[in-house]
Tab-separated table of C-alpha atoms in Angstrom:
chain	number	residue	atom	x	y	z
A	1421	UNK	CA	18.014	15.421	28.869
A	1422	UNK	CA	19.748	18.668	27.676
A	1423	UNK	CA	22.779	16.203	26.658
A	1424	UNK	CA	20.651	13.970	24.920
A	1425	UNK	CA	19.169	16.657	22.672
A	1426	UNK	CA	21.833	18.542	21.934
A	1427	UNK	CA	23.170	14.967	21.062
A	1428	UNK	CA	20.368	14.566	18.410
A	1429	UNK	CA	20.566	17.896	17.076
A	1430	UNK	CA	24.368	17.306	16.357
A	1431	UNK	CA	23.223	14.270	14.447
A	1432	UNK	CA	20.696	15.671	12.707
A	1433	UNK	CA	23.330	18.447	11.675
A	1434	UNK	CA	25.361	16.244	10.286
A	1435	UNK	CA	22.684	14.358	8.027
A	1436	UNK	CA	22.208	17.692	6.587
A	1437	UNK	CA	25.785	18.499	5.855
A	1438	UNK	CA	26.169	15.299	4.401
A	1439	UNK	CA	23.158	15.833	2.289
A	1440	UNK	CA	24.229	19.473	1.406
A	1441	UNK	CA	27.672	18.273	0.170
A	1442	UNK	CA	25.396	15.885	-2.159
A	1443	UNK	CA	23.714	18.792	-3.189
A	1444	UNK	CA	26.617	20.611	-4.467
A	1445	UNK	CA	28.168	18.010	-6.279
A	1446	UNK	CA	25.453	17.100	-8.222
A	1447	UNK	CA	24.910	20.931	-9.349
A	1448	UNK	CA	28.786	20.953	-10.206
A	1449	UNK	CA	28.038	17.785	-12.198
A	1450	UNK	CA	24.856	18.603	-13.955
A	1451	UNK	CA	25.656	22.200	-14.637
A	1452	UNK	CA	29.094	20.627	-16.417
A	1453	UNK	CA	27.150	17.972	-18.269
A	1454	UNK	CA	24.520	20.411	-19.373
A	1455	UNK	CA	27.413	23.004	-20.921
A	1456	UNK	CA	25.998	25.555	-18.344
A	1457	UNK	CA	29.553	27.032	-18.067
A	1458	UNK	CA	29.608	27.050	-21.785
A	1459	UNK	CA	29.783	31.362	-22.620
A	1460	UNK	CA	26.364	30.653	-24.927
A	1461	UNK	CA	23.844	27.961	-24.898
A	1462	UNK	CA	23.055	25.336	-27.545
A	1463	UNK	CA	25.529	26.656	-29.895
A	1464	UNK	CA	23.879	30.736	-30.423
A	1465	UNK	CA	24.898	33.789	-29.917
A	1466	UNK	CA	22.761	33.982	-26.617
A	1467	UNK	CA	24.012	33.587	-22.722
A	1468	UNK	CA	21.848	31.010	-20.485
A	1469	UNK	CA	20.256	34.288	-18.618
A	1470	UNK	CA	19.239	35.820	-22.080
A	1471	UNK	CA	17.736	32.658	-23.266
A	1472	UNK	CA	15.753	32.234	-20.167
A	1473	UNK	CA	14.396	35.573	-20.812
A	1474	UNK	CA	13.525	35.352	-24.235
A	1475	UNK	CA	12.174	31.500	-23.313
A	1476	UNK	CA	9.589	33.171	-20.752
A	1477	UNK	CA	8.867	35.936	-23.086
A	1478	UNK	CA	7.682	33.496	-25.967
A	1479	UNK	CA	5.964	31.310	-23.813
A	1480	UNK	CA	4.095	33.763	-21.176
A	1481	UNK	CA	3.906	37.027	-22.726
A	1482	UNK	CA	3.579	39.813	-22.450
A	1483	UNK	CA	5.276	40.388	-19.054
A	1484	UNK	CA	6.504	43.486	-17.007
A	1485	UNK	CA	10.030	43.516	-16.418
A	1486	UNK	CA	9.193	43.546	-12.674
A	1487	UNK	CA	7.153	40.251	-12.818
A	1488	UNK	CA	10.182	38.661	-15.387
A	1489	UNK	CA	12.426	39.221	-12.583
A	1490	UNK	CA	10.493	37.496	-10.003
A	1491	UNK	CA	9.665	34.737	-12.037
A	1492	UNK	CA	13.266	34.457	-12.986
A	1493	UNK	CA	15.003	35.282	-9.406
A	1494	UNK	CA	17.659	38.232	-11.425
A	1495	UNK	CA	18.296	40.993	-10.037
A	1496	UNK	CA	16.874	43.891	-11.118
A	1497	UNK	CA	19.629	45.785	-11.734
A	1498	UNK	CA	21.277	42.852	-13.841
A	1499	UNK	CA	17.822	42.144	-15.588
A	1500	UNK	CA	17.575	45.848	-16.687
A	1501	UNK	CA	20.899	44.857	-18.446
A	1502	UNK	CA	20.234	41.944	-20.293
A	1503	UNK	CA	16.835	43.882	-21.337
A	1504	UNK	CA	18.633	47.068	-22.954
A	1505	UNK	CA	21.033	44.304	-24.697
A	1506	UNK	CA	17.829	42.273	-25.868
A	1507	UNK	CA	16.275	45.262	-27.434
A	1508	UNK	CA	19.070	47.109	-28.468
A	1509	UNK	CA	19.355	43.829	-30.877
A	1510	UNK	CA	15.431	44.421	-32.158
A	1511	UNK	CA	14.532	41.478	-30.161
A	1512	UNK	CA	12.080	43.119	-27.701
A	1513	UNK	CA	9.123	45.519	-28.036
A	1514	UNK	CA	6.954	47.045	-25.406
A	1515	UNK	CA	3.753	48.356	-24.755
A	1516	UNK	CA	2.136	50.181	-22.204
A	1517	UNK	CA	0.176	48.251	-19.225
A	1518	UNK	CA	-3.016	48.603	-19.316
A	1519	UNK	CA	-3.364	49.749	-15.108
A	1520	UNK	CA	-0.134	50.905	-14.450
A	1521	UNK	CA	1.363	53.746	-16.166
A	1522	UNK	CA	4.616	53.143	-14.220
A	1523	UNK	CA	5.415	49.771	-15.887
A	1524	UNK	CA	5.820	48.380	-19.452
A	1525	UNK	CA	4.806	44.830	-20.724
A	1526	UNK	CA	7.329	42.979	-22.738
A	1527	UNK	CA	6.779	40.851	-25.922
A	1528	UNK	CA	9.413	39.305	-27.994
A	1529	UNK	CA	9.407	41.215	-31.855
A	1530	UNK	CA	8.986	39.481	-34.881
A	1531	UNK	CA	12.774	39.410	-35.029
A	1532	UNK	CA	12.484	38.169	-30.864
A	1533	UNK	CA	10.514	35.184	-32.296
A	1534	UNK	CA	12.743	34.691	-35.306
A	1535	UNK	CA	15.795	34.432	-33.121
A	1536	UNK	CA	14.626	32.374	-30.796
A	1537	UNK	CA	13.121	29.409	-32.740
A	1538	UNK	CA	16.635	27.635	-33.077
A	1539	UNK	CA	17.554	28.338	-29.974
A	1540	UNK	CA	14.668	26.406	-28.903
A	1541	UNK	CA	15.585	23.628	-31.555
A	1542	UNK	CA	19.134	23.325	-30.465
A	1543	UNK	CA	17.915	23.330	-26.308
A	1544	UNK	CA	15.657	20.193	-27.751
A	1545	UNK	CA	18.380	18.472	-29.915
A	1546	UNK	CA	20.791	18.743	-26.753
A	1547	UNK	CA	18.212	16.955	-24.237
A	1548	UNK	CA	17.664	14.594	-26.958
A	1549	UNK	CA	21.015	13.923	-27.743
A	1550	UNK	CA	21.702	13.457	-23.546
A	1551	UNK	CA	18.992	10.822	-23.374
A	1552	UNK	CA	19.232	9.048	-26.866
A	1553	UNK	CA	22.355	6.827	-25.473
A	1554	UNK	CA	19.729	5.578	-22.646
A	1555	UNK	CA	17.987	2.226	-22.593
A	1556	UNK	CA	14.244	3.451	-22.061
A	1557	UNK	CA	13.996	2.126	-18.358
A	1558	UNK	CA	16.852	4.434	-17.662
A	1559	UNK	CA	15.518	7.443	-19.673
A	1560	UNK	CA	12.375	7.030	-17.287
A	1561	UNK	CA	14.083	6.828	-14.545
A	1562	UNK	CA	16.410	10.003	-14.751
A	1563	UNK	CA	13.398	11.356	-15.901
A	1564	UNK	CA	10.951	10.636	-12.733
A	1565	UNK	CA	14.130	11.604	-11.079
A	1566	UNK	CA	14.067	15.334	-11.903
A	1567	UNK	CA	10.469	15.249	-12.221
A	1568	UNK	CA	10.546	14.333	-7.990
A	1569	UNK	CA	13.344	17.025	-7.940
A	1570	UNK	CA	10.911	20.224	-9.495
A	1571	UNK	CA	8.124	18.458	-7.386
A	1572	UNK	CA	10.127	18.420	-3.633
A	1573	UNK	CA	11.555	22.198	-4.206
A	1574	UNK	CA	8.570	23.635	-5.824
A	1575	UNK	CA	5.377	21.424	-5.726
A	1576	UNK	CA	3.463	24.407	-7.034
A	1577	UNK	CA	5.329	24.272	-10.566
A	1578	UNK	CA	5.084	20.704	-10.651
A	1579	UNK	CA	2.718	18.654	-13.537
A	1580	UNK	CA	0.035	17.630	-12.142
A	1581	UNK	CA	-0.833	14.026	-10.944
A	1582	UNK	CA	-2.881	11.539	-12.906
A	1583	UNK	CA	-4.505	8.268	-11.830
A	1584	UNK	CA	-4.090	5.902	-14.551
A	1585	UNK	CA	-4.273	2.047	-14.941
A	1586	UNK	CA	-1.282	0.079	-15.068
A	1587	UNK	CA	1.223	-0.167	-17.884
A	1588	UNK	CA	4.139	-2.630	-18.565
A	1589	UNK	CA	6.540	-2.112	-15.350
A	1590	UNK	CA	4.117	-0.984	-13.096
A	1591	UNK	CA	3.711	-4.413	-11.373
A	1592	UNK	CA	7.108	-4.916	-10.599
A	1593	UNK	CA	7.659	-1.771	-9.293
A	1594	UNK	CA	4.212	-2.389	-6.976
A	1595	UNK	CA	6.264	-5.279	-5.686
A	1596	UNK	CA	9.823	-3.761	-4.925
A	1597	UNK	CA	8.323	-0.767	-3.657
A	1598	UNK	CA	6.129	-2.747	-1.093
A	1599	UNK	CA	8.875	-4.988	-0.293
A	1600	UNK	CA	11.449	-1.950	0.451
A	1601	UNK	CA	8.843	0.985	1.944
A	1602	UNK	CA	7.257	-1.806	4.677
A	1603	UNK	CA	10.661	-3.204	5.237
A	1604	UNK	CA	12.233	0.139	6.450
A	1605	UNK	CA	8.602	1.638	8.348
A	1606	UNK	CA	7.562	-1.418	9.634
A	1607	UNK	CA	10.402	-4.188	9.518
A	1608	UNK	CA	8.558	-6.590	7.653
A	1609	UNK	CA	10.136	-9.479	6.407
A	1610	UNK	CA	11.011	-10.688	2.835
A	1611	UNK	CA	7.457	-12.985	2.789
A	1612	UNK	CA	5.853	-9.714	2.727
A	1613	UNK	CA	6.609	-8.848	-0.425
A	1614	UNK	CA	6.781	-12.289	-1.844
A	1615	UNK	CA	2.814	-12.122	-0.676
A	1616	UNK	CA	2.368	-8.636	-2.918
A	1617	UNK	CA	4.076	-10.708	-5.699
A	1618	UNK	CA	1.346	-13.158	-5.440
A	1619	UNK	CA	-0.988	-10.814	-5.371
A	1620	UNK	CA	0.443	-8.833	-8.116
A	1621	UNK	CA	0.553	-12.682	-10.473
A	1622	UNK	CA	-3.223	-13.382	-9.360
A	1623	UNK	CA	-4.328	-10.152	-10.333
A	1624	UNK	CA	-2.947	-10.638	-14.142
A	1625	UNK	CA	-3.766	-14.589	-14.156
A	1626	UNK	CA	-7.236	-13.908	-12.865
A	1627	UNK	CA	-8.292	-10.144	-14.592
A	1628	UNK	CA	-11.718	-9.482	-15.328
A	1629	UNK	CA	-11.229	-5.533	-17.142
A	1630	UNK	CA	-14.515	-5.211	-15.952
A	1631	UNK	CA	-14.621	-5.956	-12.707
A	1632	UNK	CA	-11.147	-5.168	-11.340
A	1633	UNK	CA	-8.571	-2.239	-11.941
A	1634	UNK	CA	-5.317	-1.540	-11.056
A	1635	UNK	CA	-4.942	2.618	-10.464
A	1636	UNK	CA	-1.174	3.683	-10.585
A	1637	UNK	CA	-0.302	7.917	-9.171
A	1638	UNK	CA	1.691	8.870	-11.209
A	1639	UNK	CA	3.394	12.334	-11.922
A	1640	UNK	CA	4.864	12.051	-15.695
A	1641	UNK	CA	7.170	9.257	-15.467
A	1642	UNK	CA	7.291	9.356	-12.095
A	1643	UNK	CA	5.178	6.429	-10.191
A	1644	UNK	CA	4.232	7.777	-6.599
A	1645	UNK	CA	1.254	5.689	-5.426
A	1646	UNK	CA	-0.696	2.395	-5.721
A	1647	UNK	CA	-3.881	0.304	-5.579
A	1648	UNK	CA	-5.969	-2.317	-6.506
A	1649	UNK	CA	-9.795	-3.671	-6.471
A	1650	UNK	CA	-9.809	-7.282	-7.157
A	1651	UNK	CA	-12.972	-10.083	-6.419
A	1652	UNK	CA	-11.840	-11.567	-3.270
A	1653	UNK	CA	-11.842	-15.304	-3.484
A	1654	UNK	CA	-13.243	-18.614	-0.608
A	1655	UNK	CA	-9.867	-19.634	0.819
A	1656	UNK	CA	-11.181	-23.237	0.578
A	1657	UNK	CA	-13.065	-23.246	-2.753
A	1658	UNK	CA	-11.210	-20.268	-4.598
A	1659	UNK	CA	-14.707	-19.435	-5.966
A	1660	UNK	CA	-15.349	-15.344	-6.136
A	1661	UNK	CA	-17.376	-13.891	-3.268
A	1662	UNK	CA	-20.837	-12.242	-5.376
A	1663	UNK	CA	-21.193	-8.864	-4.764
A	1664	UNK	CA	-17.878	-8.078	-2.810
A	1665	UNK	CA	-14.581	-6.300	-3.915
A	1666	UNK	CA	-11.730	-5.934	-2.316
A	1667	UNK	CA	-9.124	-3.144	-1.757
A	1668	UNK	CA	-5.217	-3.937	-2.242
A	1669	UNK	CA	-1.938	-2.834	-2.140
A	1670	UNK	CA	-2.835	0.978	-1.289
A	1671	UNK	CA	0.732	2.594	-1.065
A	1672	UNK	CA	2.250	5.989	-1.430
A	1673	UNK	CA	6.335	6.857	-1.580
A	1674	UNK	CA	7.043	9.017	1.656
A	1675	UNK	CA	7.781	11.938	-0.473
A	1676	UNK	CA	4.107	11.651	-1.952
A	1677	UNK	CA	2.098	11.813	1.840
A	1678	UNK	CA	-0.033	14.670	2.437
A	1679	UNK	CA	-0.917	15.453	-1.042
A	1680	UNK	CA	-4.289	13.635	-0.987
A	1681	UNK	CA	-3.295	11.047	-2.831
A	1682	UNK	CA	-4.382	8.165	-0.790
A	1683	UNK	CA	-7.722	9.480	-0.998
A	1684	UNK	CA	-7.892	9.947	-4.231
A	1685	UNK	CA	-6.911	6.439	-4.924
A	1686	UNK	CA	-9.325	5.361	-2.459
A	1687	UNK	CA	-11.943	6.899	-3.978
A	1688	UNK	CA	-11.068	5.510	-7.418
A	1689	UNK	CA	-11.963	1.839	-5.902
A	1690	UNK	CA	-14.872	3.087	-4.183
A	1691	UNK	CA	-16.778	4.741	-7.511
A	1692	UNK	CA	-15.284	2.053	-9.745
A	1693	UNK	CA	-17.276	-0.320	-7.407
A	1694	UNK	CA	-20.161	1.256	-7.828
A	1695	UNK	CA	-20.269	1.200	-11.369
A	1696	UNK	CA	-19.475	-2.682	-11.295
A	1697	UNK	CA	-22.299	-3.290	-9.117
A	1698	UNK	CA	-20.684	-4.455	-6.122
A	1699	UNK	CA	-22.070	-4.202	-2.563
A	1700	UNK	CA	-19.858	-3.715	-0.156
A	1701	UNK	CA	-15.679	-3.418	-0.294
A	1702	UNK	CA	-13.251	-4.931	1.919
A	1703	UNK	CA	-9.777	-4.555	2.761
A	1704	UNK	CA	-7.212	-5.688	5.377
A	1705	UNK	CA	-4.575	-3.898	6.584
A	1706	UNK	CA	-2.411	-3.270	10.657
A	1707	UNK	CA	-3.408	-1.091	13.454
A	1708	UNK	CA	0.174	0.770	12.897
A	1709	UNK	CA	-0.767	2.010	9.645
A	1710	UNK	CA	-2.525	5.007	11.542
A	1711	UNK	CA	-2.304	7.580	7.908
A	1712	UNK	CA	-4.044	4.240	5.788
A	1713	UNK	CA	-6.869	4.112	8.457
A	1714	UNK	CA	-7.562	7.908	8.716
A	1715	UNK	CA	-8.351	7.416	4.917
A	1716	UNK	CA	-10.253	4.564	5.157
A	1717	UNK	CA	-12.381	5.944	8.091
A	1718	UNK	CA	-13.069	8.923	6.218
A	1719	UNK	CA	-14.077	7.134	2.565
A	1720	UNK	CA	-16.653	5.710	4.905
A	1721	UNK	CA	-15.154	2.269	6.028
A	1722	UNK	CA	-15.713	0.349	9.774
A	1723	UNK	CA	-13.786	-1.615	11.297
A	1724	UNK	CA	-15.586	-4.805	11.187
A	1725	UNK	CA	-12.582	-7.261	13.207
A	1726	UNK	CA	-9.084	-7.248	14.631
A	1727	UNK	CA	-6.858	-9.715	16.141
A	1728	UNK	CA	-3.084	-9.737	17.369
A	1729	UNK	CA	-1.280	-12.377	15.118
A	1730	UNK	CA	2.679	-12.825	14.354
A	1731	UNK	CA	2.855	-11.690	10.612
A	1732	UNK	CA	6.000	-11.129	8.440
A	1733	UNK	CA	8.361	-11.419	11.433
A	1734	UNK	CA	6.065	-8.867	13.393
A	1735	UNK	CA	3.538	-9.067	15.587
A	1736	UNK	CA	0.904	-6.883	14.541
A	1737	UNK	CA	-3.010	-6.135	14.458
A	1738	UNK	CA	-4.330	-7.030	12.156
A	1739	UNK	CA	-7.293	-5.654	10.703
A	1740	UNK	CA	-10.609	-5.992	8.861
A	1741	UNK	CA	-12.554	-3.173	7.402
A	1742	UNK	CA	-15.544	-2.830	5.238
A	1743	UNK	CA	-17.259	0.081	3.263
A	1744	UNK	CA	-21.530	-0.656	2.478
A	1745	UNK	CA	-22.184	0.859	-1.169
């Protein structure tokens, strides 16, 4: 047993090596395609550090040098430096605080704001200029990319997640990210996702605005969750069921668990439902997907039926549950 373990731990070193190595090259790529190295940024007189502190002075003033260097992760010794060369320039004024006679807020001066309003221009003209060669589905994906980046390293910094109703794009991507996520956590086959494209063509071929939705998480560009209330159809006469919705295609990316965003997506069907007059909701879904049940039970759902069946290459349990409105 001591073997085996030590075994996994080995392994699990070397995932993180590998992923640390991936790290680093990206940061020597980005900070060379960014002109970080470059001895001023955007073409002024400033260096990167002194336009990050004249940046957080024009946007969250005033600040004490002591908060500035938190916020910024300098040194203090260092940030006392670029300070004296800030306002030995006229850039910089300070005032007393207000409950601490040991410390000094910081503003930028008129000459401060002066100064840095090109820079600012030129920092937007440079991450337009890296984007304008981009077709648009590439300028949203780079940037969801570095929107997932801020949001993995420092969730508390992140923007803030909206639920919002489907856009052009959003369909397809409900489809290859069903198709990929339930492949690799639950080895379901390709018919599974064939079955959310289905779903996904029904749901445009069959729309009633006011009586279904489609609810996409999304953080900016970034897409991290999915769901759907539809009117579930009689298998034999394809006539709607009165009174009943039903709850589809609920999914989060892994990154995106334990933020609550399952049931807040959840809930979204459930008052939506209620304001379309339905009855009752039901959904179906498999005993493995323990996390999707947890939320269901605690929206107020019951299991109502399950049965063992052979489903997308698996055998599963599958599931019916129902919430009374």
């Amino acid at each position: 047993m001591i073997a085996k373990g030590k075994h996994l731990d080995d392994d699990a070193g070397m995932e993180t090596a590998a992923e640390a190595l991936c790290v680093r090259a990206f940061n020597r790529f980005y900070t060379r395609r960014i002109g970080v190295l470059a001895p001023t940024l955007a073409g002024s007189d400033f260096t990167l550090p002194e336009a990050r502190v004249l940046w957080e002075l024009a946007h969250h003033a005033p600040l004490s040098a002591a908060a500035l260097g938190k916020g910024l992760q300098l040194d203090a010794g260092y940030l006392s430096r670029l300070l004296r060369g800030l306002k030995s320039r006229g850039l910089l004024t300070s005032q007393a605080h207000p409950s601490d006679g040991r410390q000094t807020l910081l503003k930028l001066s008129p000459a401060g704001r002066r100064a840095f309003a090109p820079l600012d221009r030129g920092s937007q003209a440079e991450a337009e200029a890296l984007l304008a060669p981009l077709s648009a589905p590439q300028r949203q994906a780079l940037a969801g990319a570095m929107t997932c980046i801020q949001a993995v390293l420092e969730p508390e910094a992140a923007p803030a997640v909206e639920l919002r109703t489907q856009q052009p794009g959003d369909l397809g991507w409900i489809i290859e990210r069903h198709g990929a996520v339930y492949a690799a956590e639950y080895g379901l086959d390709a018919r599974f996702e064939a079955l959310v494209a289905r779903i996904c063509a029904d749901f445009v071929d069959r729309l009633k605005p006011q009586r279904e939705a489609c609810w996409i998480a999304a953080r900016g560009p970034q897409r991290l969750g999915s769901v759907m209330l539809v009117q579930p159809r009689d298998d034999d006469t394809g006539r709607v069921r009165p009174g009943v919705a039903q709850l589809r295609l609920l999914l989060l990316e892994p990154h995106a668990r334990g933020l609550g965003l399952g049931k807040r997506l959840v809930r979204q069907c459930s008052e939506f439902a209620r304001a379309a007059g339905y009855r009752r909701i039901v959904l179906w879904t498999q005993s493995a997907l323990t996390a999707a049940r947890a939320i269901y039970a605690a929206e107020g759902y019951r299991l109502v039926h399950s049965e063992p069946m052979n489903s997308f290459g698996q055998t599963v349990v599958s599931e019916r549950w129902e919430l009374a409105l």
